[in-house]
JSON list of C-alpha atoms in Angstrom, two decimals:
[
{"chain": "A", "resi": 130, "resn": "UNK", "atom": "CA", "xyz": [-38.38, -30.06, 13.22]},
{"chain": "A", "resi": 131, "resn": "UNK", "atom": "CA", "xyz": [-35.13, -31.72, 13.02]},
{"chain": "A", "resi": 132, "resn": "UNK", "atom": "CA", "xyz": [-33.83, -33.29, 16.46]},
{"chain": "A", "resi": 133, "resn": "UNK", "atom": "CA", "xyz": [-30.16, -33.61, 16.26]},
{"chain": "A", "resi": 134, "resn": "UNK", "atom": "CA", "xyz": [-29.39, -33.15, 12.75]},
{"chain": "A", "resi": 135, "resn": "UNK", "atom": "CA", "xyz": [-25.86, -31.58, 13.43]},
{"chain": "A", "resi": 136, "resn": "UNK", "atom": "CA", "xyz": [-25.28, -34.18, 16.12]},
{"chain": "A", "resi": 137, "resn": "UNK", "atom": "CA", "xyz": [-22.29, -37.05, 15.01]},
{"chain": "A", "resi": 138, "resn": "UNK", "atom": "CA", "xyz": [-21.66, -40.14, 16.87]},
{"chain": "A", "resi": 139, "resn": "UNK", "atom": "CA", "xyz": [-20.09, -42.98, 15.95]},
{"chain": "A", "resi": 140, "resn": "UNK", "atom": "CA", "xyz": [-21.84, -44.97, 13.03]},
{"chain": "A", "resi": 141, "resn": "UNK", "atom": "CA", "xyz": [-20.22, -47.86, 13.32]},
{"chain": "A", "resi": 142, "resn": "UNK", "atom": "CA", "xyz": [-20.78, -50.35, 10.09]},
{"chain": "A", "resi": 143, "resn": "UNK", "atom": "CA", "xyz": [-22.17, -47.41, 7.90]},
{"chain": "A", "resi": 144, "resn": "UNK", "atom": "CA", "xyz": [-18.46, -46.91, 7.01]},
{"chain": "A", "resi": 145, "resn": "UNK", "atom": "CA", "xyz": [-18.10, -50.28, 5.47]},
{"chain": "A", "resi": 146, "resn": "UNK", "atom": "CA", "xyz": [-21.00, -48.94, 2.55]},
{"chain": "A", "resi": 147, "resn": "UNK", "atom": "CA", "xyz": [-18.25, -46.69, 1.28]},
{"chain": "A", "resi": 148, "resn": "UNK", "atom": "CA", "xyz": [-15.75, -49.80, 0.78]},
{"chain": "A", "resi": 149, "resn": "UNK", "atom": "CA", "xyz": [-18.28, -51.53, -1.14]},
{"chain": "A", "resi": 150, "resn": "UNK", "atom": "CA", "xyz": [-18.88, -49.03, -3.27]},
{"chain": "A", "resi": 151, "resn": "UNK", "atom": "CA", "xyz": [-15.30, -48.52, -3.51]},
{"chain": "A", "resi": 152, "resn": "UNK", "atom": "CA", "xyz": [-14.66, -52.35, -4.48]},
{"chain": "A", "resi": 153, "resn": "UNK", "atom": "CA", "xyz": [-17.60, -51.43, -6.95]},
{"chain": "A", "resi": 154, "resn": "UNK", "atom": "CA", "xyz": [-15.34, -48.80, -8.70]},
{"chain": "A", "resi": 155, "resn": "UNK", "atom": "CA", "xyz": [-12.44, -50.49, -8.74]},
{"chain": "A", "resi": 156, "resn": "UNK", "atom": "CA", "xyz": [-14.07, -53.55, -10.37]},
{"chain": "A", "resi": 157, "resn": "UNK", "atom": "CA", "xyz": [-15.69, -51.03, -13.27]},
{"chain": "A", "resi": 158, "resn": "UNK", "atom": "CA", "xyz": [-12.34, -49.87, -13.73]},
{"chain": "A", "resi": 159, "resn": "UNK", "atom": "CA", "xyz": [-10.78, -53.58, -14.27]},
{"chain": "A", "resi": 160, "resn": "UNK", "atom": "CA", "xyz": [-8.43, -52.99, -10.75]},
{"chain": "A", "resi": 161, "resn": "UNK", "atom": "CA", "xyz": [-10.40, -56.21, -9.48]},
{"chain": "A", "resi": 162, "resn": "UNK", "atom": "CA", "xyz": [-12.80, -58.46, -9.90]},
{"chain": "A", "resi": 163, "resn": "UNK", "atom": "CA", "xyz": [-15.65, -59.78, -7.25]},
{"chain": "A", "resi": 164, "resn": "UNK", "atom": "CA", "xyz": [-14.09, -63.32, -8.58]},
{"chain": "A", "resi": 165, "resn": "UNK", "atom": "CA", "xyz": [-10.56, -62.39, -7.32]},
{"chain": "A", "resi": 166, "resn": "UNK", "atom": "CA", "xyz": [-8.98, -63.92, -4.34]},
{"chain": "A", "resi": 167, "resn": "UNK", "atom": "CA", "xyz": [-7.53, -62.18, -1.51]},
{"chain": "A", "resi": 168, "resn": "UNK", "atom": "CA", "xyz": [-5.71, -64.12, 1.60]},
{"chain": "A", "resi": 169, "resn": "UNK", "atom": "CA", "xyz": [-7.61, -64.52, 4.62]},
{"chain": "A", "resi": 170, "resn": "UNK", "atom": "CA", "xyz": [-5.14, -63.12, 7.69]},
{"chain": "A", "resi": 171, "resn": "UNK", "atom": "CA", "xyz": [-6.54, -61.61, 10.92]},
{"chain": "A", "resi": 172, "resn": "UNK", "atom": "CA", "xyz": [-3.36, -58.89, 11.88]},
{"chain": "A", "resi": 173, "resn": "UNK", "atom": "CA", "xyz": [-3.14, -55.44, 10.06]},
{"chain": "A", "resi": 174, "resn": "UNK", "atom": "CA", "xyz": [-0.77, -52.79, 10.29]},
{"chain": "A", "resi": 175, "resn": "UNK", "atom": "CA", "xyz": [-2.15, -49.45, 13.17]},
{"chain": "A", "resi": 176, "resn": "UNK", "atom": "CA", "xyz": [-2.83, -46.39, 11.56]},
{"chain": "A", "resi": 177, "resn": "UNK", "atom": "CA", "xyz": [-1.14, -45.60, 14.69]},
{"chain": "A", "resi": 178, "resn": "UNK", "atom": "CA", "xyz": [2.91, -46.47, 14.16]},
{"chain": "A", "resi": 179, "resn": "UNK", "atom": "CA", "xyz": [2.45, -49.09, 11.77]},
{"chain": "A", "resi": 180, "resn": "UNK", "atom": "CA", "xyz": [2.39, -51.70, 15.07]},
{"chain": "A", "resi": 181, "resn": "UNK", "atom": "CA", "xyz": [0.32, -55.07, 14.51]},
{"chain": "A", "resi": 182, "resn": "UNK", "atom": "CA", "xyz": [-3.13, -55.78, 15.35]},
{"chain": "A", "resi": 183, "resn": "UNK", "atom": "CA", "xyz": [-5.49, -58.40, 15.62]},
{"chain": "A", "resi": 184, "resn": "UNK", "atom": "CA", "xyz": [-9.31, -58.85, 14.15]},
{"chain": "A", "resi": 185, "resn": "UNK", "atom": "CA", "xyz": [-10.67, -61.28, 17.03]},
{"chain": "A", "resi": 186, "resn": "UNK", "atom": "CA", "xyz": [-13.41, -63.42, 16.52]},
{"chain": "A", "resi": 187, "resn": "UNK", "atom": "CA", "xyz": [-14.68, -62.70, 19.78]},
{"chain": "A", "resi": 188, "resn": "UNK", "atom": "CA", "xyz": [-15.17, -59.27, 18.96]},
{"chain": "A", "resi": 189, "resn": "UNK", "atom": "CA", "xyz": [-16.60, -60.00, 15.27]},
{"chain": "A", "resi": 190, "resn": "UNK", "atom": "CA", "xyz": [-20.27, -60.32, 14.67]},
{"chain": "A", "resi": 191, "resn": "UNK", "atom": "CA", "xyz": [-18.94, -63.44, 12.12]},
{"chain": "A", "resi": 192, "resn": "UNK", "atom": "CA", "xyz": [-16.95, -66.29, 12.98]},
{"chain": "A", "resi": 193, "resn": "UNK", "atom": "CA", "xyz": [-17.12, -68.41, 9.95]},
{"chain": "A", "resi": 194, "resn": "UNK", "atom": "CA", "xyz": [-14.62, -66.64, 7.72]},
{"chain": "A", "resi": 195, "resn": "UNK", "atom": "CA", "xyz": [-11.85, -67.20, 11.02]},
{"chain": "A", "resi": 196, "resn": "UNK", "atom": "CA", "xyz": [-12.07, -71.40, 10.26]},
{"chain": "A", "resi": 197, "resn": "UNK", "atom": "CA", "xyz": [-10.29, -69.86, 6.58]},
{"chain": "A", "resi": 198, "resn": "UNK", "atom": "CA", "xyz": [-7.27, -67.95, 7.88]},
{"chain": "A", "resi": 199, "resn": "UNK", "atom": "CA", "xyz": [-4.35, -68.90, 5.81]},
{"chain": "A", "resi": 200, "resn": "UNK", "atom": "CA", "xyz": [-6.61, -69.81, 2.86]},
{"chain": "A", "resi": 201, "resn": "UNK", "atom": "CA", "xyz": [-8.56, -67.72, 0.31]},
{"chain": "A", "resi": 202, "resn": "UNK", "atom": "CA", "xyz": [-11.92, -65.61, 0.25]},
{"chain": "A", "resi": 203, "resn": "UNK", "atom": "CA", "xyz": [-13.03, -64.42, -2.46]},
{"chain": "A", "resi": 204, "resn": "UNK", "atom": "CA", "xyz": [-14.19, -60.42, -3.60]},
{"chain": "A", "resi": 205, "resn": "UNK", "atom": "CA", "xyz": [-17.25, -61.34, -3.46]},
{"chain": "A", "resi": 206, "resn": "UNK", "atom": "CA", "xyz": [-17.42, -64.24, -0.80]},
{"chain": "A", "resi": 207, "resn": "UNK", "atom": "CA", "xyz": [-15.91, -61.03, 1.04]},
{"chain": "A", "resi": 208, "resn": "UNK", "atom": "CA", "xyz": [-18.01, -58.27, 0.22]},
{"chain": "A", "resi": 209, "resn": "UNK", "atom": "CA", "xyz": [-21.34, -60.74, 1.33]},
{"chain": "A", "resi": 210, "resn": "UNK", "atom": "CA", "xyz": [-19.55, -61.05, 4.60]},
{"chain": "A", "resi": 211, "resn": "UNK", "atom": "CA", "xyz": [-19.23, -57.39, 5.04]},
{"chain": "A", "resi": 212, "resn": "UNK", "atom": "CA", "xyz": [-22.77, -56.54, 4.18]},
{"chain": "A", "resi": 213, "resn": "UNK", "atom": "CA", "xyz": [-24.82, -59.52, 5.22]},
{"chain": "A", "resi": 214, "resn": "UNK", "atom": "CA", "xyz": [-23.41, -60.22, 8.17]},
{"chain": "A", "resi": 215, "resn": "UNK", "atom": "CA", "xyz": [-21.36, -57.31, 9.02]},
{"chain": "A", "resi": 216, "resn": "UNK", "atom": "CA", "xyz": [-17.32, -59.47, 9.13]},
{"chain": "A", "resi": 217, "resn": "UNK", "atom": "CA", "xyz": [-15.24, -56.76, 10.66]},
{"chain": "A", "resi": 218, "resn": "UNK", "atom": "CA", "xyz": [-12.24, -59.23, 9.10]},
{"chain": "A", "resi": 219, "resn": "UNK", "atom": "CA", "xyz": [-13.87, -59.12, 5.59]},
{"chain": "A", "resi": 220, "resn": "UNK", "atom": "CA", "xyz": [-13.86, -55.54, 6.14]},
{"chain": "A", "resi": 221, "resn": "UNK", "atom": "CA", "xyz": [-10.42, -55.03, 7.34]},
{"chain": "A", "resi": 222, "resn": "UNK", "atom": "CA", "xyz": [-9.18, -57.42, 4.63]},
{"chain": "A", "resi": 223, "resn": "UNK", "atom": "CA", "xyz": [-10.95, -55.58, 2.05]},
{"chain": "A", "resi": 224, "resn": "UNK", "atom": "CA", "xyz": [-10.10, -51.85, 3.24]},
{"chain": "A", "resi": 225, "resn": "UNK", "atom": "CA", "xyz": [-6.28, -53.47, 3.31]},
{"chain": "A", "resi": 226, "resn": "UNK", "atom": "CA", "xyz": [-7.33, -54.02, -0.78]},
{"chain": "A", "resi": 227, "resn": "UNK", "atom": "CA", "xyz": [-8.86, -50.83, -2.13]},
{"chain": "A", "resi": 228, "resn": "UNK", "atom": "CA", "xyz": [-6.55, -48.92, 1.23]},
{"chain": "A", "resi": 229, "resn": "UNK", "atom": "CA", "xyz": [-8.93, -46.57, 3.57]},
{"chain": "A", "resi": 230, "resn": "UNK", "atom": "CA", "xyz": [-8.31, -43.14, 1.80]},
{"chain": "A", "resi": 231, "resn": "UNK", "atom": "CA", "xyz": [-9.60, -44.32, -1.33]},
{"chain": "A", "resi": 232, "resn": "UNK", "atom": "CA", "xyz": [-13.39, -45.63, 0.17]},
{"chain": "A", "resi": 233, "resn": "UNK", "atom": "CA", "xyz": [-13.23, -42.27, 2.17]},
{"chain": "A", "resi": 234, "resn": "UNK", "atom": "CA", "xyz": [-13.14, -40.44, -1.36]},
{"chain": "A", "resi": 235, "resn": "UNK", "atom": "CA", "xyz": [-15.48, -42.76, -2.58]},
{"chain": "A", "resi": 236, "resn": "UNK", "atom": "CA", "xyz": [-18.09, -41.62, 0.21]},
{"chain": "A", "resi": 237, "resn": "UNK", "atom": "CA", "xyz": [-17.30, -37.95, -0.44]},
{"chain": "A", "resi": 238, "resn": "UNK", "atom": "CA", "xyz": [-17.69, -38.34, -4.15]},
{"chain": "A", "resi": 239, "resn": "UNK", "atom": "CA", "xyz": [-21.20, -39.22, -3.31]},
{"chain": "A", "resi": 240, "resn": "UNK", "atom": "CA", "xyz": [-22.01, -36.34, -0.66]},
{"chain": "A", "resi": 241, "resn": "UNK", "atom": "CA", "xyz": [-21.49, -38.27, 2.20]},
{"chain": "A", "resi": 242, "resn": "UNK", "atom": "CA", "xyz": [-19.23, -35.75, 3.84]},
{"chain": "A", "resi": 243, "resn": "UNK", "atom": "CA", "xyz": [-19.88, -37.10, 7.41]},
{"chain": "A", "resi": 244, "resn": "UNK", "atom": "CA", "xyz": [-18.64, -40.55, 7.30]},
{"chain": "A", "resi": 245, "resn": "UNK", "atom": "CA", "xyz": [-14.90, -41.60, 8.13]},
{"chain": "A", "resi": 246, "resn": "UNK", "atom": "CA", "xyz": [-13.11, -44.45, 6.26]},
{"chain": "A", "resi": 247, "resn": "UNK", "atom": "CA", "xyz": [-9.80, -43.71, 7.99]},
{"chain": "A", "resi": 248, "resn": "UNK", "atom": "CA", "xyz": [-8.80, -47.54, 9.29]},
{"chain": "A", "resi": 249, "resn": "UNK", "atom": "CA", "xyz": [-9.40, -50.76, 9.87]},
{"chain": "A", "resi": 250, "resn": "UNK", "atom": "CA", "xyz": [-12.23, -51.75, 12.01]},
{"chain": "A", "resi": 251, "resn": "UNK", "atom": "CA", "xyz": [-10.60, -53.37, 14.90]},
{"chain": "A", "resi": 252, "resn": "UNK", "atom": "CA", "xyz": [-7.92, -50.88, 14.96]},
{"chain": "A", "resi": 253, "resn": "UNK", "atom": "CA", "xyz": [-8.07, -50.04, 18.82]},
{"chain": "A", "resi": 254, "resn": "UNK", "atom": "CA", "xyz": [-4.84, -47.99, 19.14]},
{"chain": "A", "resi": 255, "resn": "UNK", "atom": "CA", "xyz": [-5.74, -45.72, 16.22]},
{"chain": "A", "resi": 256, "resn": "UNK", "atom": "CA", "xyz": [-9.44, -45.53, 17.32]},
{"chain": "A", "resi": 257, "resn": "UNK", "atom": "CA", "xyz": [-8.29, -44.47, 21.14]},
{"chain": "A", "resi": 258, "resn": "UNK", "atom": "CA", "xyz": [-5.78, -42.11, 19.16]},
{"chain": "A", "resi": 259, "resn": "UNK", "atom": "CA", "xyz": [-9.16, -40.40, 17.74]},
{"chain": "A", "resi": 260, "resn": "UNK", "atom": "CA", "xyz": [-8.43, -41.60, 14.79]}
]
């Protein structure tokens, strides 16, 4: 008996799985490496209008990669962030690298049909656009 196996809700962090594995892929086919540095900056562009948004720290589960902002994380430094301790700026910083559609194909590619990699994770004009 399956109790609702058709039902969706909103996963939450599942989605950042898919942009690890995307990293993954792009690092097997020499796009990146996990020893590469990307800037640490807290606005992104809205899937909504382009407009600028913010990553708060108040609203992260992490705080620690916030004291970097301006400096350097690494892939890697990143991608533990993400996973480990679920950084909704490593996330957004690293969906910004490998760009949503990609991880979304990623998940696909894999039979995950259900999850959406469609923007950042703090994007709160695109996600009350139902997006």
């Amino acid at each position: 008996m399956l109790i609702g196996a058709n039902l969706r809700f909103h996963a939450a962090s599942t989605m950042k799985v898919p942009v690890m594995i995307q990293i993954f892929r792009d690092a097997d086919a020499g796009l990146l490496t996990q020893d590469d540095s990307l800037v640490v900056h807290a606005t992104f562009p809205s899937l909504v209008e382009g407009s600028p948004f913010d990553v708060d720290k108040a609203d992260d589960s992490d705080s620690t990669l916030y004291l970097r902002l301006g400096g350097k994380a690494s892939v890697r430094e990143l991608l533990e962030l993400m996973i480990t301790r679920s950084s909704n700026l490593a996330t957004d910083i690293l969906i910004e690298r490998v760009r949503a559609p990609r991880a979304q194909a990623s998940a696909r590619a894999l039979g995950a049909w259900s999850i959406q990699v469609l923007r950042g994770v703090e994007d709160g004009k695109a996600y009350r656009a139902g997006l």
